[in-house]
Amino acid sequence: DQQVKQNSPSLSVQEGRISILNCDYTNSMFDYFLWYKKYPAEGPTFLISISSIKDKNEDGRFTVFLNKSAKHLSLHIVPSQPGDSAVYFCATFSGGYNKLIFGAGTRLAVHP
Amino acid sequence: GAVVSQHPSWVICKSGTSVKIECRSLDFQATTMFWYRQFPKQSLMLMATSNEGSKATYEQGVEKDKFLINHASLTLSTLTVTSAHPEDSSFYICSARDHGRAYEQYFGPGTRLTVT
């Protein structure tokens, strides 16, 4: 049973527009969430994170929103650029800060 | 900073042979390293956690005798796939945690293993 769910396998967005990637989780005890970006045949790179004591964290074009009551987080990228095209994974820690569990990923395609 | 390398980046081997994959933290000391596996179009699944100088902790369903992990130093962990079979073909990714930074794991570029 997936504890972190990304229900949209893919997303296509026009360059300059906003990309919104969504993630749901099942365990209200999760208290730290991360977003990773991954290109094919490469390891994930850390993008942005958020602690459960916050509902928003912003870093440049990337903003993560956390809705604890809905157990939902989203990553906003604005404006989207072609170089943002990649697979995005949301992740959280399970059972301490050793085990990262990932969602299934959403493939973002930003087209001109 | 916080660079993790993996070697080799890809390897093809025959069934029944063993393959060793190295994971190195280049500019920091990693007391804990992690090994993940990713099947095509699927998520990353944690296989095992290794702490320097001690035995690795394997996730449920991962055969410890098949996937041997050694974390002999603060900058090197190795994963050996023993008696490889075609179903072991996958993308293996390591990550390392900087000592003192509980939340951050830095990922290597991955190793594509193909067993023929």
mmCIF file of C-alpha atoms in Angstrom:
data_model
loop_
_atom_site.group_PDB
_atom_site.id
_atom_site.type_symbol
_atom_site.label_atom_id
_atom_site.label_comp_id
_atom_site.label_asym_id
_atom_site.label_seq_id
_atom_site.Cartn_x
_atom_site.Cartn_y
_atom_site.Cartn_z
ATOM 1 C CA ASP A 1 0.000 0.000 0.000
ATOM 2 C CA GLN A 2 1.545 3.263 -1.138
ATOM 3 C CA GLN A 3 2.069 5.737 1.670
ATOM 4 C CA VAL A 4 3.010 8.539 -0.695
ATOM 5 C CA LYS A 5 0.931 8.897 -3.810
ATOM 6 C CA GLN A 6 1.424 10.893 -6.930
ATOM 7 C CA ASN A 7 -1.694 10.215 -8.917
ATOM 8 C CA SER A 8 -0.717 12.034 -12.073
ATOM 9 C CA PRO A 9 1.905 10.083 -14.009
ATOM 10 C CA SER A 10 2.457 12.948 -16.410
ATOM 11 C CA LEU A 11 1.877 16.650 -16.881
ATOM 12 C CA SER A 12 2.371 18.847 -19.915
ATOM 13 C CA VAL A 13 2.736 22.600 -19.494
ATOM 14 C CA GLN A 14 3.543 25.455 -21.810
ATOM 15 C CA GLU A 15 6.731 27.370 -21.206
ATOM 16 C CA GLY A 16 6.154 30.387 -18.969
ATOM 17 C CA ARG A 17 3.046 28.943 -17.347
ATOM 18 C CA ILE A 18 2.718 27.443 -13.898
ATOM 19 C CA SER A 19 3.343 23.748 -13.277
ATOM 20 C CA ILE A 20 1.549 22.204 -10.316
ATOM 21 C CA LEU A 21 2.579 18.762 -9.172
ATOM 22 C CA ASN A 22 0.556 17.052 -6.496
ATOM 23 C CA CYS A 23 1.281 14.505 -3.821
ATOM 24 C CA ASP A 24 -0.908 12.849 -1.180
ATOM 25 C CA TYR A 25 0.186 10.935 1.861
ATOM 26 C CA THR A 26 -1.541 8.587 4.212
ATOM 27 C CA ASN A 27 0.243 8.902 7.528
ATOM 28 C CA SER A 28 -0.390 12.055 9.552
ATOM 29 C CA MET A 29 2.795 11.319 11.510
ATOM 30 C CA PHE A 30 4.947 12.203 8.526
ATOM 31 C CA ASP A 31 6.561 15.506 9.403
ATOM 32 C CA TYR A 32 9.034 16.334 6.669
ATOM 33 C CA PHE A 33 8.534 16.272 2.943
ATOM 34 C CA LEU A 34 10.935 16.626 0.073
ATOM 35 C CA TRP A 35 10.705 17.070 -3.671
ATOM 36 C CA TYR A 36 13.308 15.588 -5.984
ATOM 37 C CA LYS A 37 13.868 16.073 -9.670
ATOM 38 C CA LYS A 38 15.224 13.251 -11.785
ATOM 39 C CA TYR A 39 16.489 13.097 -15.336
ATOM 40 C CA PRO A 40 16.694 9.746 -17.150
ATOM 41 C CA ALA A 41 19.696 7.620 -16.180
ATOM 42 C CA GLU A 42 20.652 10.026 -13.418
ATOM 43 C CA GLY A 43 20.160 10.084 -9.676
ATOM 44 C CA PRO A 44 17.520 12.346 -8.108
ATOM 45 C CA THR A 45 18.518 15.856 -7.149
ATOM 46 C CA PHE A 46 17.004 17.602 -4.180
ATOM 47 C CA LEU A 47 14.756 20.531 -5.016
ATOM 48 C CA ILE A 48 12.923 21.795 -2.001
ATOM 49 C CA SER A 49 11.558 20.551 1.298
ATOM 50 C CA ILE A 50 9.005 21.506 3.877
ATOM 51 C CA SER A 51 8.543 20.746 7.541
ATOM 52 C CA SER A 52 5.089 20.022 8.894
ATOM 53 C CA ILE A 53 5.298 23.110 11.087
ATOM 54 C CA LYS A 54 5.019 25.196 7.933
ATOM 55 C CA ASP A 55 2.420 25.366 5.211
ATOM 56 C CA LYS A 56 4.584 26.977 2.573
ATOM 57 C CA ASN A 57 8.209 27.080 1.556
ATOM 58 C CA GLU A 58 9.557 29.061 -1.352
ATOM 59 C CA ASP A 59 12.861 28.910 -3.198
ATOM 60 C CA GLY A 60 13.090 30.934 -6.353
ATOM 61 C CA ARG A 61 10.690 29.560 -8.928
ATOM 62 C CA PHE A 62 9.755 26.641 -6.700
ATOM 63 C CA THR A 63 7.159 26.746 -3.954
ATOM 64 C CA VAL A 64 5.881 23.826 -1.948
ATOM 65 C CA PHE A 65 2.537 24.015 -0.176
ATOM 66 C CA LEU A 66 1.500 21.666 2.601
ATOM 67 C CA ASN A 67 -2.103 21.069 3.621
ATOM 68 C CA LYS A 68 -1.920 18.872 6.685
ATOM 69 C CA SER A 69 -5.652 18.468 7.137
ATOM 70 C CA ALA A 70 -5.935 17.112 3.608
ATOM 71 C CA LYS A 71 -2.601 15.242 3.811
ATOM 72 C CA HIS A 72 -1.657 16.868 0.582
ATOM 73 C CA LEU A 73 1.326 18.758 -0.733
ATOM 74 C CA SER A 74 1.975 20.418 -4.022
ATOM 75 C CA LEU A 75 4.969 21.784 -5.870
ATOM 76 C CA HIS A 76 4.477 24.918 -7.928
ATOM 77 C CA ILE A 77 6.976 25.897 -10.572
ATOM 78 C CA VAL A 78 6.533 29.332 -12.047
ATOM 79 C CA PRO A 79 7.421 30.248 -14.670
ATOM 80 C CA SER A 80 8.016 26.808 -16.110
ATOM 81 C CA GLN A 81 11.032 26.368 -18.360
ATOM 82 C CA PRO A 82 11.922 23.627 -20.850
ATOM 83 C CA GLY A 83 14.820 22.621 -18.582
ATOM 84 C CA ASP A 84 12.286 21.743 -15.910
ATOM 85 C CA SER A 85 11.193 18.764 -17.988
ATOM 86 C CA ALA A 86 11.994 15.763 -15.805
ATOM 87 C CA VAL A 87 10.364 13.319 -13.418
ATOM 88 C CA TYR A 88 9.463 14.814 -10.051
ATOM 89 C CA PHE A 89 9.209 12.687 -6.947
ATOM 90 C CA CYS A 90 7.769 13.662 -3.617
ATOM 91 C CA ALA A 91 9.237 11.859 -0.647
ATOM 92 C CA THR A 92 9.002 11.648 3.089
ATOM 93 C CA PHE A 93 10.688 9.830 5.919
ATOM 94 C CA SER A 94 9.239 6.715 7.465
ATOM 95 C CA GLY A 95 10.366 5.411 10.840
ATOM 96 C CA GLY A 96 12.966 8.032 11.617
ATOM 97 C CA TYR A 97 15.185 9.896 9.201
ATOM 98 C CA ASN A 98 16.764 6.893 7.573
ATOM 99 C CA LYS A 99 14.098 5.570 5.302
ATOM 100 C CA LEU A 100 12.995 7.849 2.505
ATOM 101 C CA ILE A 101 9.874 6.685 0.769
ATOM 102 C CA PHE A 102 9.081 8.040 -2.647
ATOM 103 C CA GLY A 103 5.944 8.565 -4.617
ATOM 104 C CA ALA A 104 5.658 7.036 -8.064
ATOM 105 C CA GLY A 105 6.734 10.251 -9.730
ATOM 106 C CA THR A 106 5.180 12.670 -12.195
ATOM 107 C CA ARG A 107 6.785 13.259 -15.556
ATOM 108 C CA LEU A 108 6.679 16.962 -16.386
ATOM 109 C CA ALA A 109 7.071 18.116 -19.960
ATOM 110 C CA VAL A 110 7.447 21.835 -20.546
ATOM 111 C CA HIS A 111 6.995 22.722 -24.185
ATOM 112 C CA PRO A 112 7.696 26.004 -25.969
ATOM 113 C CA GLY B 1 29.685 20.375 -2.504
ATOM 114 C CA ALA B 2 27.884 17.167 -1.501
ATOM 115 C CA VAL B 3 28.799 15.112 -4.534
ATOM 116 C CA VAL B 4 28.216 11.392 -4.671
ATOM 117 C CA SER B 5 29.716 9.269 -7.411
ATOM 118 C CA GLN B 6 28.938 5.750 -8.550
ATOM 119 C CA HIS B 7 31.026 3.372 -10.551
ATOM 120 C CA PRO B 8 30.400 1.907 -13.004
ATOM 121 C CA SER B 9 27.640 3.941 -14.606
ATOM 122 C CA TRP B 10 26.526 0.904 -16.546
ATOM 123 C CA VAL B 11 27.478 -2.738 -16.638
ATOM 124 C CA ILE B 12 26.443 -5.794 -18.611
ATOM 125 C CA CYS B 13 27.145 -9.180 -17.135
ATOM 126 C CA LYS B 14 26.220 -12.796 -17.745
ATOM 127 C CA SER B 15 23.862 -14.790 -15.556
ATOM 128 C CA GLY B 16 25.600 -16.362 -12.612
ATOM 129 C CA THR B 17 28.358 -13.817 -12.319
ATOM 130 C CA SER B 18 28.755 -11.197 -9.592
ATOM 131 C CA VAL B 19 28.907 -7.462 -10.059
ATOM 132 C CA LYS B 20 30.246 -4.849 -7.671
ATOM 133 C CA ILE B 21 28.989 -1.277 -7.664
ATOM 134 C CA GLU B 22 30.864 1.437 -5.783
ATOM 135 C CA CYS B 23 29.363 4.512 -4.171
ATOM 136 C CA ARG B 24 31.615 7.311 -2.982
ATOM 137 C CA SER B 25 30.980 10.587 -1.217
ATOM 138 C CA LEU B 26 33.532 12.921 -2.746
ATOM 139 C CA ASP B 27 33.559 15.954 -0.513
ATOM 140 C CA PHE B 28 31.950 14.918 2.733
ATOM 141 C CA GLN B 29 31.937 12.088 5.189
ATOM 142 C CA ALA B 30 28.928 9.832 4.994
ATOM 143 C CA THR B 31 28.253 7.850 8.110
ATOM 144 C CA THR B 32 25.147 6.442 6.458
ATOM 145 C CA MET B 33 24.668 5.356 2.869
ATOM 146 C CA PHE B 34 21.580 4.001 1.213
ATOM 147 C CA TRP B 35 21.015 1.720 -1.759
ATOM 148 C CA TYR B 36 17.934 2.063 -3.922
ATOM 149 C CA ARG B 37 16.619 0.226 -6.908
ATOM 150 C CA GLN B 38 14.440 1.644 -9.639
ATOM 151 C CA PHE B 39 12.539 -0.384 -12.196
ATOM 152 C CA PRO B 40 11.516 1.302 -15.441
ATOM 153 C CA LYS B 41 8.852 3.931 -14.932
ATOM 154 C CA GLN B 42 8.608 3.113 -11.267
ATOM 155 C CA SER B 43 9.663 4.789 -8.096
ATOM 156 C CA LEU B 44 12.850 4.329 -6.143
ATOM 157 C CA MET B 45 12.670 1.558 -3.594
ATOM 158 C CA LEU B 46 15.031 1.472 -0.654
ATOM 159 C CA MET B 47 16.953 -1.796 -0.545
ATOM 160 C CA ALA B 48 19.223 -1.296 2.428
ATOM 161 C CA THR B 49 20.822 1.176 4.764
ATOM 162 C CA SER B 50 24.475 0.881 5.616
ATOM 163 C CA ASN B 51 26.351 2.525 8.429
ATOM 164 C CA GLU B 52 30.108 2.789 8.388
ATOM 165 C CA GLY B 53 31.711 -0.093 10.190
ATOM 166 C CA SER B 54 28.554 -2.063 10.848
ATOM 167 C CA LYS B 55 26.275 -4.475 9.057
ATOM 168 C CA ALA B 56 23.718 -3.152 6.638
ATOM 169 C CA THR B 57 20.023 -3.117 7.444
ATOM 170 C CA TYR B 58 17.982 -4.623 4.653
ATOM 171 C CA GLU B 59 14.392 -3.797 3.781
ATOM 172 C CA GLN B 60 11.811 -6.499 3.847
ATOM 173 C CA GLY B 61 11.982 -8.719 0.807
ATOM 174 C CA VAL B 62 15.582 -7.873 -0.078
ATOM 175 C CA GLU B 63 17.890 -10.890 0.017
ATOM 176 C CA LYS B 64 20.936 -9.984 2.046
ATOM 177 C CA ASP B 65 22.924 -12.912 0.677
ATOM 178 C CA LYS B 66 22.249 -11.795 -2.852
ATOM 179 C CA PHE B 67 22.892 -8.096 -2.378
ATOM 180 C CA LEU B 68 26.044 -7.795 -0.291
ATOM 181 C CA ILE B 69 26.709 -4.357 1.097
ATOM 182 C CA ASN B 70 29.962 -3.191 2.600
ATOM 183 C CA HIS B 71 30.517 0.245 4.100
ATOM 184 C CA ALA B 72 34.158 0.064 5.047
ATOM 185 C CA SER B 73 34.932 3.754 5.233
ATOM 186 C CA LEU B 74 33.203 7.083 5.662
ATOM 187 C CA THR B 75 33.386 7.738 1.944
ATOM 188 C CA LEU B 76 32.816 4.355 0.313
ATOM 189 C CA SER B 77 30.038 1.808 0.216
ATOM 190 C CA THR B 78 29.834 -1.110 -2.180
ATOM 191 C CA LEU B 79 26.919 -3.196 -3.389
ATOM 192 C CA THR B 80 27.723 -6.615 -4.813
ATOM 193 C CA VAL B 81 25.022 -8.400 -6.741
ATOM 194 C CA THR B 82 25.942 -12.058 -6.417
ATOM 195 C CA SER B 83 24.971 -14.771 -8.873
ATOM 196 C CA ALA B 84 23.131 -12.241 -10.971
ATOM 197 C CA HIS B 85 20.009 -13.196 -12.908
ATOM 198 C CA PRO B 86 18.148 -11.300 -15.623
ATOM 199 C CA GLU B 87 15.515 -10.218 -13.101
ATOM 200 C CA ASP B 88 18.259 -8.337 -11.242
ATOM 201 C CA SER B 89 18.555 -6.032 -14.222
ATOM 202 C CA SER B 90 17.664 -2.600 -12.935
ATOM 203 C CA PHE B 91 18.896 0.881 -12.160
ATOM 204 C CA TYR B 92 20.730 0.960 -8.826
ATOM 205 C CA ILE B 93 21.176 4.275 -7.066
ATOM 206 C CA CYS B 94 23.060 5.041 -3.901
ATOM 207 C CA SER B 95 22.711 8.023 -1.639
ATOM 208 C CA ALA B 96 24.755 9.328 1.226
ATOM 209 C CA ARG B 97 23.866 11.378 4.219
ATOM 210 C CA ASP B 98 26.191 14.066 5.406
ATOM 211 C CA HIS B 99 27.092 13.554 9.020
ATOM 212 C CA GLY B 100 25.053 15.962 11.090
ATOM 213 C CA ARG B 101 22.454 16.699 8.432
ATOM 214 C CA ALA B 102 19.631 14.373 9.256
ATOM 215 C CA TYR B 103 17.276 15.366 6.479
ATOM 216 C CA GLU B 104 19.520 15.526 3.478
ATOM 217 C CA GLN B 105 20.495 12.623 1.292
ATOM 218 C CA TYR B 106 22.654 13.202 -1.758
ATOM 219 C CA PHE B 107 22.169 10.787 -4.595
ATOM 220 C CA GLY B 108 24.670 9.262 -6.942
ATOM 221 C CA PRO B 109 24.069 9.188 -10.696
ATOM 222 C CA GLY B 110 23.035 5.555 -10.648
ATOM 223 C CA THR B 111 24.283 2.345 -12.232
ATOM 224 C CA ARG B 112 22.407 0.552 -14.978
ATOM 225 C CA LEU B 113 22.843 -3.201 -14.578
ATOM 226 C CA THR B 114 21.859 -5.524 -17.401
ATOM 227 C CA VAL B 115 22.151 -9.258 -16.844
ATOM 228 C CA THR B 116 22.074 -11.382 -19.976
#
